[in-house]
Amino acid sequence: MLGYVLSGTVAGIEGVPVMVEADISDGLPQFDMVGFLASEVKEARERVRTAVKNTGFFLEPRRYTINLSPADLRKEGNLFDLPIAIAVLIGLGILPQNTVDDCMIFGELGLDGSIRPINGALPLVNAAAGNGITRCIVPRDNGLEASVVEDIDVFALSTLAEVTDYLLNPEKYTPVMTDAAKLLSDQQEEVGEDFSDINGQTAAKRATTIAAAGFHNILYIGPPGSGKSMMARRIPTILPQLTLSEAIELTKIYSICGLLPRQKALIGTRPFRSPHHTTSMQAMTGGGRVPRPGEISLADRGVLFLDELPEFNNSSLEVLRQPLEDRQIVLARVHGTYRYPADFQLVAAMNPCKCGYYPDRSKCSCTPADVARYVGRISRPLLDRIDLCVEMPRIEYSDLAGVSEKNETSAAIRQRVERAVNIQKERYKNEKILFNSQLSARLIEKYCPLGKAEREVLGQAFEAMNLSARAYHRIIKVARTIADLDGAERIGVKHITEAIGYRTYDREVWK
Ligand SMILES: Nc1ncnc2c1ncn2[C@@H]1O[C@H](COP(=O)(O)OP(=O)(O)OP(=O)(O)O)[C@@H](O)[C@H]1O
Ligand SMILES: [Mg+2]
């Protein structure tokens, strides 16, 4: 007899439906599994047989053939145990086939028949709902996460026995209910570090506000202990709150990596990823034989912080260039192509020279050649993608002692940022972009017309600073964000001038 159960697998960050078929026929006792399976899927055989037996069902000594289709899709992971077990029980006639109508099932089985949590529950249930499936059975611990998806009933069960009972008596069970919007707002209330912890550094704070408002990449340069890492760490507290769809995209990534805390259904705050400078290229972009998202995808919709930028291995920086433009990464493998979002804000920090104190001659004895060699480690094309560059000088004592009450809080800065973000959202509602930093040259023409005076100022700077075409466009984008923070409809001379100011260091040191 045959049994069919719908399940799924994850490719990239999306779930794909997989049909599990079990055929039970006369012949030598055997348990075969086919269908382009990774080795961990094949191991399901032993778990399923033992779990079914320990749940109290008798597996007749016959010939079992399990097929997972479509056959050209590589199946990975441990989530097929439960659907295989159910398909076998249907094939044996213990469960009627129509009990699993319109139902997607996945879960890992323990030998005792208990159901263990799996990675990727959110993308899988999302795919089920997208394919018109009306209910799904998930491991108990994945229930909250799966229930975020709308238009589908999620039943979170803990043993194989419970699943068979549910399939025979569905009216006894109620689906997991959650209010996704409420879950998100609960997550967002968590507070930790705050901008008001930072004293002085007004110029850097201003630049950071601009970076947050336009999702611009930013680089901090300064001596040790001036607060660069401190400032970067607080950027997520002033970035606009995640929307529900952004939170779901982010949660999918964390879910397939198994990084979603079990009691959390949604990642509600923007991520802050700070990979060490010894991080490999593969860990940065994601990859491996079976690809997994890397740091750039875990930083999606949030901050990727590269502290001590010149210490980074050149190859792990070069791989950032393409995702910085495309806001996603595509990994091609023999088994298929994997696409992961990588829409992050690049934040970097560095000392101006090896000893860290240039141009403070009382402490630094680096020659100009030493300084040039140190900063020369960072590739020009990467620097070209950084919109704002700001110096953070050593902080004065008068700024340190007891003035923190006067500092603006993250909440206050975020309010200004969100106002500017809403202006951008409205302006780009017919485009595929959200932020000024994403403007292409064509869109700059359309949305950032400059007056005569502004063109003159920019022209003078272009000549005097010997700017590249990219730098020219970047200045306009930053000026657009400054004008948005100002609530100004048109870019004015003062906006252009301020934007040019965030390029001076770049001109002096990297010319
Ligand atoms: N502007 C500031 N206001 C208050 N505290 C500060 C400030 N700058 C630095 N500090 C204090 O100094 C510590 C070190 O700062 P931080 O780690 O940010 O320095 P850094 O610029 O990253 O230095 P490095 O170049 O060595 O990495 C902070 O944890 C904080 O206690
Ligand atoms: Mg630091």
Coordinates of C-alpha atoms and ligand atoms in Angstrom, one line a residue:
M1 CA 0.0 0.0 0.0
L2 CA 1.0 3.6 -0.5
G3 CA 1.1 6.5 1.8
Y4 CA 1.7 10.2 0.9
V5 CA 2.7 13.0 3.3
L6 CA 3.5 16.6 2.4
S7 CA 6.7 18.0 3.9
G8 CA 9.4 20.5 2.9
T9 CA 13.0 21.5 2.8
V10 CA 14.8 24.8 2.8
A11 CA 16.7 26.3 -0.2
G12 CA 18.3 29.6 0.5
I13 CA 15.9 31.2 2.9
E14 CA 12.7 29.9 1.4
G15 CA 10.9 26.7 2.1
V16 CA 10.1 24.3 -0.8
P17 CA 7.4 21.6 -0.6
V18 CA 8.6 18.0 -0.7
M19 CA 6.3 15.0 -1.1
V20 CA 7.2 12.0 1.0
E21 CA 5.9 8.7 -0.4
A22 CA 6.0 5.3 1.3
D23 CA 5.4 2.1 -0.5
I24 CA 5.0 -1.1 1.4
S25 CA 4.9 -4.3 -0.6
D26 CA 5.7 -8.0 -0.2
G27 CA 9.3 -9.1 -0.7
L28 CA 12.4 -9.4 1.3
P29 CA 12.3 -7.2 4.5
Q30 CA 14.0 -4.0 3.6
F31 CA 13.8 -0.3 4.2
D32 CA 15.1 1.8 1.3
M33 CA 15.2 5.5 0.9
V34 CA 15.6 7.3 -2.4
G35 CA 15.3 10.8 -3.8
F36 CA 18.6 12.7 -3.9
L37 CA 19.2 12.6 -0.2
A38 CA 21.9 14.0 2.0
S39 CA 23.5 11.4 4.4
E40 CA 21.6 12.8 7.4
V41 CA 18.3 12.2 5.6
K42 CA 19.2 8.6 5.0
E43 CA 19.8 8.1 8.7
A44 CA 16.1 8.8 9.2
R45 CA 15.6 5.1 8.5
E46 CA 16.9 3.9 11.8
R47 CA 15.2 6.6 13.8
V48 CA 11.9 6.1 12.1
R49 CA 11.9 2.3 12.6
T50 CA 12.8 2.6 16.3
A51 CA 10.5 5.5 17.0
V52 CA 7.5 3.8 15.4
K53 CA 8.2 0.5 17.3
N54 CA 8.6 2.4 20.6
T55 CA 5.3 4.2 20.1
G56 CA 3.6 0.8 20.1
F57 CA 3.0 0.1 16.4
F58 CA 4.1 -3.1 14.8
L59 CA 6.3 -2.8 11.6
E60 CA 5.5 -5.8 9.6
P61 CA 8.7 -7.4 8.1
R62 CA 8.0 -6.3 4.5
R63 CA 9.6 -4.2 1.8
Y64 CA 9.5 -0.5 2.6
T65 CA 10.4 2.0 -0.1
I66 CA 10.5 5.7 0.8
N67 CA 10.7 8.3 -2.0
L68 CA 11.2 12.0 -1.5
S69 CA 10.2 14.1 -4.5
P70 CA 10.9 16.2 -6.6
A71 CA 13.9 14.0 -7.3
D72 CA 16.1 16.8 -8.7
L73 CA 16.0 18.8 -5.4
R74 CA 18.7 18.0 -2.8
K75 CA 17.0 17.2 0.5
E76 CA 18.9 18.1 3.7
G77 CA 18.3 18.1 7.4
N78 CA 16.6 16.0 10.0
L79 CA 13.1 17.2 9.5
F80 CA 11.9 14.3 7.4
D81 CA 11.7 11.7 10.2
L82 CA 8.2 12.6 11.2
P83 CA 6.6 12.8 7.7
I84 CA 8.3 9.5 6.8
A85 CA 6.9 7.8 10.0
I86 CA 3.4 9.1 9.2
A87 CA 3.7 8.0 5.5
V88 CA 4.7 4.5 6.7
L89 CA 1.7 4.4 9.1
I90 CA -0.6 5.3 6.3
G91 CA 1.0 2.7 4.0
L92 CA 0.4 0.1 6.7
G93 CA -3.2 1.1 6.9
I94 CA -2.9 2.3 10.5
L95 CA -3.9 5.9 9.5
P96 CA -6.3 6.7 6.7
Q97 CA -4.7 8.7 3.8
N98 CA -7.3 11.5 4.1
T99 CA -6.2 12.4 7.7
V100 CA -3.3 14.2 6.2
D101 CA -5.2 16.1 3.5
D102 CA -4.0 19.7 3.2
C103 CA -1.4 19.3 6.0
M104 CA 2.4 19.9 6.0
I105 CA 4.4 17.9 8.5
F106 CA 8.0 18.1 9.7
G107 CA 10.0 17.1 12.7
E108 CA 13.0 15.1 13.9
L109 CA 12.2 12.0 15.9
G110 CA 14.0 10.6 18.9
L111 CA 14.2 6.9 19.4
D112 CA 11.4 7.0 22.0
G113 CA 9.0 8.7 19.6
S114 CA 9.5 12.2 20.9
I115 CA 9.6 15.1 18.4
R116 CA 12.7 17.3 18.5
P117 CA 12.8 20.9 17.2
I118 CA 14.2 21.6 13.8
N119 CA 15.8 24.6 12.0
G120 CA 13.9 26.6 9.4
A121 CA 10.4 26.1 10.7
L122 CA 9.4 29.7 9.8
P123 CA 10.4 29.5 6.1
L124 CA 8.8 26.1 5.8
V125 CA 5.4 27.1 7.3
N126 CA 5.6 30.3 5.2
A127 CA 6.1 28.2 2.1
A128 CA 3.1 25.9 3.1
A129 CA 0.9 28.9 3.5
G130 CA 2.1 30.3 0.2
N131 CA 1.1 27.0 -1.5
G132 CA -2.4 27.1 -0.1
I133 CA -1.9 24.5 2.6
T134 CA -4.3 25.2 5.5
R135 CA -2.6 23.4 8.5
C136 CA 0.8 22.1 9.5
I137 CA 2.2 19.9 12.3
V138 CA 5.5 21.2 13.8
P139 CA 7.6 20.2 16.8
R140 CA 6.3 21.7 20.0
D141 CA 9.4 23.9 20.5
N142 CA 8.9 25.4 17.0
G143 CA 5.3 26.3 17.6
L144 CA 5.6 29.9 18.5
E145 CA 8.0 30.6 15.7
A146 CA 5.8 28.9 13.1
S147 CA 2.6 30.6 14.3
V148 CA 3.9 34.0 13.1
V149 CA 2.7 33.0 9.7
E150 CA -0.8 34.0 8.8
D151 CA -3.5 32.0 7.0
I152 CA -2.4 28.6 8.3
D153 CA -3.2 26.6 11.5
V154 CA -0.1 25.5 13.3
F155 CA -0.3 22.4 15.6
A156 CA 2.7 22.1 17.8
L157 CA 3.0 18.5 19.1
S158 CA 5.6 16.7 21.1
T159 CA 5.4 12.9 20.4
L160 CA 4.6 10.6 17.5
A161 CA 1.7 9.2 19.5
E162 CA 0.3 12.7 19.9
V163 CA 0.5 13.3 16.1
T164 CA -1.4 10.0 15.3
D165 CA -4.0 11.0 17.9
Y166 CA -4.3 14.5 16.4
L167 CA -4.7 13.0 12.9
L168 CA -7.4 10.7 14.0
N169 CA -9.2 13.2 16.3
P170 CA -8.3 16.7 15.0
E171 CA -11.3 18.3 16.8
K172 CA -9.6 17.7 20.2
Y173 CA -6.7 20.0 19.3
T174 CA -6.4 23.8 19.0
P175 CA -3.9 25.6 16.9
V176 CA -1.2 27.9 18.4
M177 CA -2.5 31.4 18.3
T178 CA -0.2 34.4 18.3
D179 CA -0.4 38.1 17.5
A180 CA 2.7 38.7 15.4
A181 CA 2.4 42.5 15.7
K182 CA 2.3 42.2 19.5
L183 CA 5.2 39.7 19.6
L184 CA 7.2 42.2 17.6
S185 CA 6.5 45.2 19.8
D186 CA 7.3 43.1 22.9
Q187 CA 10.7 42.3 21.4
Q188 CA 11.3 45.9 20.6
E189 CA 11.0 47.0 24.2
E190 CA 14.3 45.5 25.2
V191 CA 16.8 48.2 25.9
G192 CA 20.5 48.0 26.8
E193 CA 23.1 50.4 25.7
D194 CA 22.2 54.0 25.0
F195 CA 23.6 56.9 23.1
S196 CA 23.5 59.0 26.2
D197 CA 26.4 57.0 27.5
I198 CA 28.7 58.8 25.0
N199 CA 30.1 62.1 26.0
G200 CA 31.4 64.7 23.6
Q201 CA 32.2 63.5 20.1
T202 CA 29.4 65.7 18.7
A203 CA 30.7 65.6 15.1
A204 CA 30.7 61.8 15.2
K205 CA 27.3 61.6 16.7
R206 CA 25.9 63.9 14.0
A207 CA 27.5 61.8 11.3
T208 CA 26.1 58.6 12.9
T209 CA 22.7 60.1 13.0
I210 CA 23.0 60.9 9.2
A211 CA 24.3 57.4 8.6
A212 CA 21.3 55.9 10.4
A213 CA 18.8 58.1 8.7
G214 CA 19.9 57.2 5.2
F215 CA 21.3 53.7 6.0
H216 CA 24.7 55.0 4.8
N217 CA 28.0 53.1 5.4
I218 CA 30.3 54.9 7.8
L219 CA 33.9 54.8 8.9
Y220 CA 35.3 56.1 12.2
I221 CA 38.9 57.0 12.5
G222 CA 40.6 57.9 15.8
P223 CA 43.1 57.0 18.5
P224 CA 42.5 54.2 20.9
G225 CA 39.8 54.8 23.5
S226 CA 38.1 57.6 21.8
G227 CA 34.8 55.7 21.7
K228 CA 34.7 54.3 18.2
S229 CA 33.5 50.8 19.2
M230 CA 31.2 52.3 21.7
M231 CA 29.5 54.5 19.1
A232 CA 29.2 51.7 16.6
R233 CA 27.6 49.3 19.1
R234 CA 24.8 51.8 19.7
I235 CA 23.8 52.3 16.1
P236 CA 21.0 49.7 16.2
T237 CA 19.4 51.7 19.0
I238 CA 18.8 54.7 16.7
L239 CA 18.0 52.9 13.5
P240 CA 14.3 52.8 12.7
Q241 CA 12.3 50.0 14.3
L242 CA 12.0 46.8 12.2
T243 CA 8.7 46.4 10.4
L244 CA 6.9 43.1 10.6
S245 CA 8.0 42.0 7.1
E246 CA 11.6 42.9 7.8
A247 CA 11.5 41.0 11.1
I248 CA 10.1 38.0 9.3
E249 CA 12.9 38.0 6.7
L250 CA 15.5 38.3 9.4
T251 CA 13.9 35.6 11.5
K252 CA 14.0 33.2 8.6
I253 CA 17.7 33.7 8.3
Y254 CA 18.2 33.0 12.0
S255 CA 15.8 30.1 12.0
I256 CA 17.6 28.2 9.2
C257 CA 20.9 28.8 11.0
G258 CA 19.4 27.4 14.3
L259 CA 20.2 30.7 16.0
L260 CA 16.7 31.6 16.9
P261 CA 16.3 31.3 20.7
R262 CA 13.5 28.7 21.3
Q263 CA 11.4 31.0 23.5
K264 CA 11.6 33.8 20.9
A265 CA 9.3 33.8 17.9
L266 CA 10.6 36.8 16.1
I267 CA 13.9 38.7 16.0
G268 CA 12.5 42.1 16.8
T269 CA 15.6 44.3 17.0
R270 CA 18.1 45.1 14.3
P271 CA 21.1 42.8 14.4
F272 CA 24.6 44.0 15.3
R273 CA 27.3 41.6 14.0
S274 CA 30.9 42.2 14.8
P275 CA 33.0 39.5 13.2
H276 CA 36.6 39.3 14.3
H277 CA 39.2 40.4 11.9
T278 CA 40.5 36.8 11.5
T279 CA 37.0 35.8 10.2
S280 CA 37.4 33.7 7.0
M281 CA 35.9 34.7 3.7
Q282 CA 33.4 31.8 3.9
A283 CA 32.2 32.7 7.4
M284 CA 31.7 36.3 6.1
T285 CA 29.6 35.5 3.0
G286 CA 28.2 32.2 4.0
G287 CA 29.0 29.0 2.2
G288 CA 30.2 25.5 2.7
R289 CA 29.2 22.4 0.8
V290 CA 25.7 22.8 2.2
P291 CA 25.6 26.6 2.2
R292 CA 24.7 28.5 5.4
P293 CA 24.2 32.2 5.7
G294 CA 27.3 34.1 6.8
E295 CA 27.9 37.2 8.8
I296 CA 26.7 39.5 6.1
S297 CA 23.3 37.8 6.0
L298 CA 23.1 37.6 9.8
A299 CA 23.6 41.4 9.7
D300 CA 20.7 41.8 7.3
R301 CA 18.6 44.9 8.1
G302 CA 21.2 45.9 10.7
V303 CA 24.8 46.7 11.3
L304 CA 27.9 44.8 10.1
F305 CA 30.7 46.2 12.2
L306 CA 34.3 45.8 11.1
D307 CA 36.4 46.9 14.0
E308 CA 40.1 47.5 13.4
L309 CA 39.4 47.5 9.6
P310 CA 43.1 47.4 8.4
E311 CA 43.6 44.2 10.4
F312 CA 41.1 42.3 8.2
N313 CA 42.3 39.8 5.7
N314 CA 42.0 41.4 2.3
S315 CA 40.1 38.5 0.8
S316 CA 37.3 38.7 3.4
L317 CA 36.9 42.4 2.7
E318 CA 36.9 42.1 -1.1
V319 CA 34.0 39.7 -1.0
L320 CA 31.9 42.4 0.6
R321 CA 32.1 44.5 -2.5
Q322 CA 29.4 42.7 -4.5
P323 CA 26.9 42.3 -1.7
L324 CA 27.3 45.9 -0.8
E325 CA 26.0 46.8 -4.2
D326 CA 23.4 44.0 -4.7
R327 CA 22.2 43.8 -1.0
Q328 CA 22.1 40.0 -1.3
I329 CA 24.5 37.2 -2.0
V330 CA 24.1 34.4 -4.5
L331 CA 26.1 31.2 -3.9
A332 CA 26.2 28.7 -6.7
R333 CA 26.9 25.1 -5.7
V334 CA 26.7 21.8 -7.6
H335 CA 23.4 21.0 -5.9
G336 CA 21.8 24.4 -6.7
T337 CA 21.9 28.1 -6.3
Y338 CA 21.4 29.7 -2.9
R339 CA 20.3 33.2 -2.4
Y340 CA 20.5 35.0 0.9
P341 CA 19.6 38.6 1.8
A342 CA 22.5 40.8 2.9
D343 CA 21.1 44.3 3.2
F344 CA 23.4 45.6 5.9
Q345 CA 24.8 48.9 7.0
L346 CA 28.6 48.7 6.9
V347 CA 30.2 50.4 9.9
A348 CA 34.0 50.3 10.3
A349 CA 36.5 51.6 12.7
M350 CA 40.2 52.1 12.6
N351 CA 43.2 53.8 14.1
P352 CA 44.9 56.3 11.8
C353 CA 48.2 54.5 12.0
K354 CA 49.9 51.5 13.5
C355 CA 50.6 53.1 16.9
G356 CA 47.1 54.7 16.8
Y357 CA 47.9 58.3 17.6
Y358 CA 48.7 60.0 14.3
P359 CA 48.7 63.0 13.9
D360 CA 49.3 63.6 17.6
R361 CA 53.1 64.1 17.4
S362 CA 53.5 63.9 21.2
K363 CA 52.7 60.2 21.0
C364 CA 53.1 59.1 17.4
S365 CA 56.4 58.8 15.7
C366 CA 55.1 57.1 12.5
T367 CA 56.5 58.5 9.3
P368 CA 54.1 59.6 6.6
A369 CA 55.2 56.5 4.7
D370 CA 54.2 54.3 7.7
V371 CA 50.8 56.0 7.9
A372 CA 50.3 55.6 4.2
R373 CA 51.3 51.9 4.3
Y374 CA 48.9 51.3 7.2
V375 CA 45.8 52.8 5.7
G376 CA 46.9 51.5 2.3
R377 CA 45.9 48.0 3.5
I378 CA 42.3 48.8 2.9
S379 CA 41.3 48.5 -0.7
R380 CA 40.2 51.6 -2.5
P381 CA 37.1 50.0 -4.0
L382 CA 35.9 49.2 -0.5
L383 CA 36.5 52.7 0.8
D384 CA 34.7 53.9 -2.2
R385 CA 31.6 52.3 -0.9
I386 CA 31.7 54.1 2.4
D387 CA 29.6 57.2 2.4
L388 CA 30.7 59.0 5.5
C389 CA 34.1 59.1 7.1
V390 CA 34.5 60.8 10.4
E391 CA 37.4 61.5 12.7
M392 CA 37.0 60.9 16.4
P393 CA 39.6 62.8 18.3
R394 CA 40.8 61.9 21.8
I395 CA 38.1 63.0 24.2
E396 CA 38.8 65.9 26.6
Y397 CA 38.6 65.5 30.3
S398 CA 35.9 68.2 30.6
D399 CA 33.7 66.1 28.3
L400 CA 34.2 63.0 30.4
A401 CA 33.4 64.1 33.9
G402 CA 29.7 64.1 34.9
V403 CA 28.0 65.5 31.8
S404 CA 26.2 62.4 30.7
E405 CA 22.8 63.6 31.9
K406 CA 22.8 66.2 29.2
N407 CA 23.4 63.8 26.4
E408 CA 20.6 63.1 24.0
T409 CA 19.1 59.6 24.4
S410 CA 18.8 57.0 21.7
A411 CA 15.1 57.3 21.7
A412 CA 15.2 61.0 21.0
I413 CA 17.7 60.5 18.1
R414 CA 15.7 57.7 16.8
Q415 CA 12.6 59.9 16.5
R416 CA 14.5 62.3 14.2
V417 CA 15.9 59.4 12.2
E418 CA 12.4 57.9 11.8
R419 CA 11.0 61.2 10.6
A420 CA 13.7 61.3 7.9
V421 CA 13.1 57.6 7.0
N422 CA 9.4 58.2 6.6
I423 CA 10.2 61.1 4.2
Q424 CA 12.3 58.7 2.1
K425 CA 9.7 56.0 2.2
E426 CA 7.1 58.4 0.8
R427 CA 9.5 59.8 -1.8
Y428 CA 10.5 56.3 -3.1
K429 CA 7.1 54.7 -2.8
N430 CA 7.2 54.0 -6.6
E431 CA 10.8 52.8 -6.6
K432 CA 12.3 49.5 -5.3
I433 CA 14.4 51.4 -2.7
L434 CA 13.9 52.6 0.9
F435 CA 16.9 54.8 1.6
N436 CA 18.9 57.5 0.0
S437 CA 22.0 55.4 0.2
Q438 CA 20.4 53.0 -2.4
L439 CA 19.9 55.7 -5.0
S440 CA 21.3 54.8 -8.4
A441 CA 22.9 57.4 -10.7
R442 CA 19.6 57.6 -12.7
L443 CA 17.5 58.0 -9.5
I444 CA 19.8 60.7 -8.3
E445 CA 19.0 62.7 -11.4
K446 CA 15.4 62.2 -10.7
Y447 CA 15.1 62.9 -7.0
C448 CA 18.1 65.1 -6.2
P449 CA 18.0 68.1 -8.6
L450 CA 20.6 70.7 -7.6
G451 CA 20.2 74.4 -7.9
K452 CA 22.8 76.7 -9.5
A453 CA 24.5 77.6 -6.2
E454 CA 24.7 74.0 -5.1
R455 CA 26.2 72.9 -8.4
E456 CA 28.8 75.5 -8.1
V457 CA 29.9 74.5 -4.6
L458 CA 30.0 70.8 -5.6
G459 CA 31.9 71.7 -8.8
Q460 CA 34.6 73.6 -6.8
A461 CA 35.0 70.7 -4.4
F462 CA 35.2 68.2 -7.3
E463 CA 38.1 70.1 -8.7
A464 CA 39.8 71.0 -5.5
M465 CA 39.5 67.5 -4.0
N466 CA 40.0 65.6 -7.2
L467 CA 36.9 63.5 -6.6
S468 CA 35.8 60.4 -8.4
A469 CA 32.4 60.0 -10.1
R470 CA 31.4 57.7 -7.3
A471 CA 32.4 60.1 -4.6
Y472 CA 30.4 62.8 -6.4
H473 CA 27.3 60.7 -6.3
R474 CA 27.9 59.8 -2.7
I475 CA 28.1 63.4 -1.6
I476 CA 24.7 64.1 -3.2
K477 CA 23.1 61.0 -1.5
V478 CA 24.5 62.1 1.9
A479 CA 23.3 65.7 1.2
R480 CA 19.9 64.3 0.5
T481 CA 19.8 62.6 3.9
I482 CA 21.0 65.7 5.6
A483 CA 18.2 67.7 3.9
D484 CA 15.7 65.0 5.0
L485 CA 16.8 65.3 8.6
D486 CA 16.3 69.0 8.2
G487 CA 12.9 68.5 6.7
A488 CA 14.0 70.4 3.6
E489 CA 12.4 69.6 0.3
R490 CA 15.4 70.7 -1.8
I491 CA 19.1 70.1 -1.2
G492 CA 20.7 73.4 -0.2
V493 CA 24.2 74.7 -0.1
K494 CA 24.6 73.9 3.6
H495 CA 23.6 70.3 3.1
I496 CA 26.1 69.9 0.3
T497 CA 28.8 71.6 2.3
E498 CA 28.2 69.3 5.3
A499 CA 28.3 66.3 3.1
I500 CA 31.6 67.3 1.5
G501 CA 32.9 67.6 5.1
Y502 CA 32.6 63.9 5.5
R503 CA 35.0 63.3 2.7
T504 CA 38.0 65.5 3.8
Y505 CA 39.8 62.8 5.7
D506 CA 39.5 60.5 2.7
R507 CA 41.0 63.2 0.5
E508 CA 44.0 63.9 2.9
V509 CA 45.0 60.4 3.7
W510 CA 44.0 58.3 0.7
K511 CA 44.7 60.7 -2.1
Ligands
LIG1 N1 33.0 59.6 24.3 C1 33.0 58.8 25.3 N2 32.2 59.0 26.4 C2 32.2 58.2 27.4 N3 33.0 57.1 27.6 C3 33.9 56.9 26.6 C4 34.0 57.7 25.5 N4 35.0 57.3 24.7 C5 35.5 56.2 25.3 N5 34.9 56.0 26.5 C6 35.2 54.9 27.4 O1 36.4 54.3 26.9 C7 36.1 52.9 26.6 C8 36.8 52.5 25.3 O2 36.1 53.0 24.2 P1 36.1 52.3 22.9 O3 36.3 50.8 23.1 O4 34.9 52.7 22.2 O5 37.4 52.8 22.2 P2 37.8 52.7 20.7 O6 37.8 54.0 20.0 O7 37.1 51.6 20.0 O8 39.3 52.3 20.9 P3 40.3 51.2 20.1 O9 40.8 52.0 18.9 O10 41.3 50.9 21.0 O11 39.4 50.1 19.7 C9 34.6 52.8 26.6 O12 34.2 51.6 27.0 C10 34.2 53.9 27.5 O13 34.1 53.4 28.8
MG2 MG 37.5 49.7 19.4

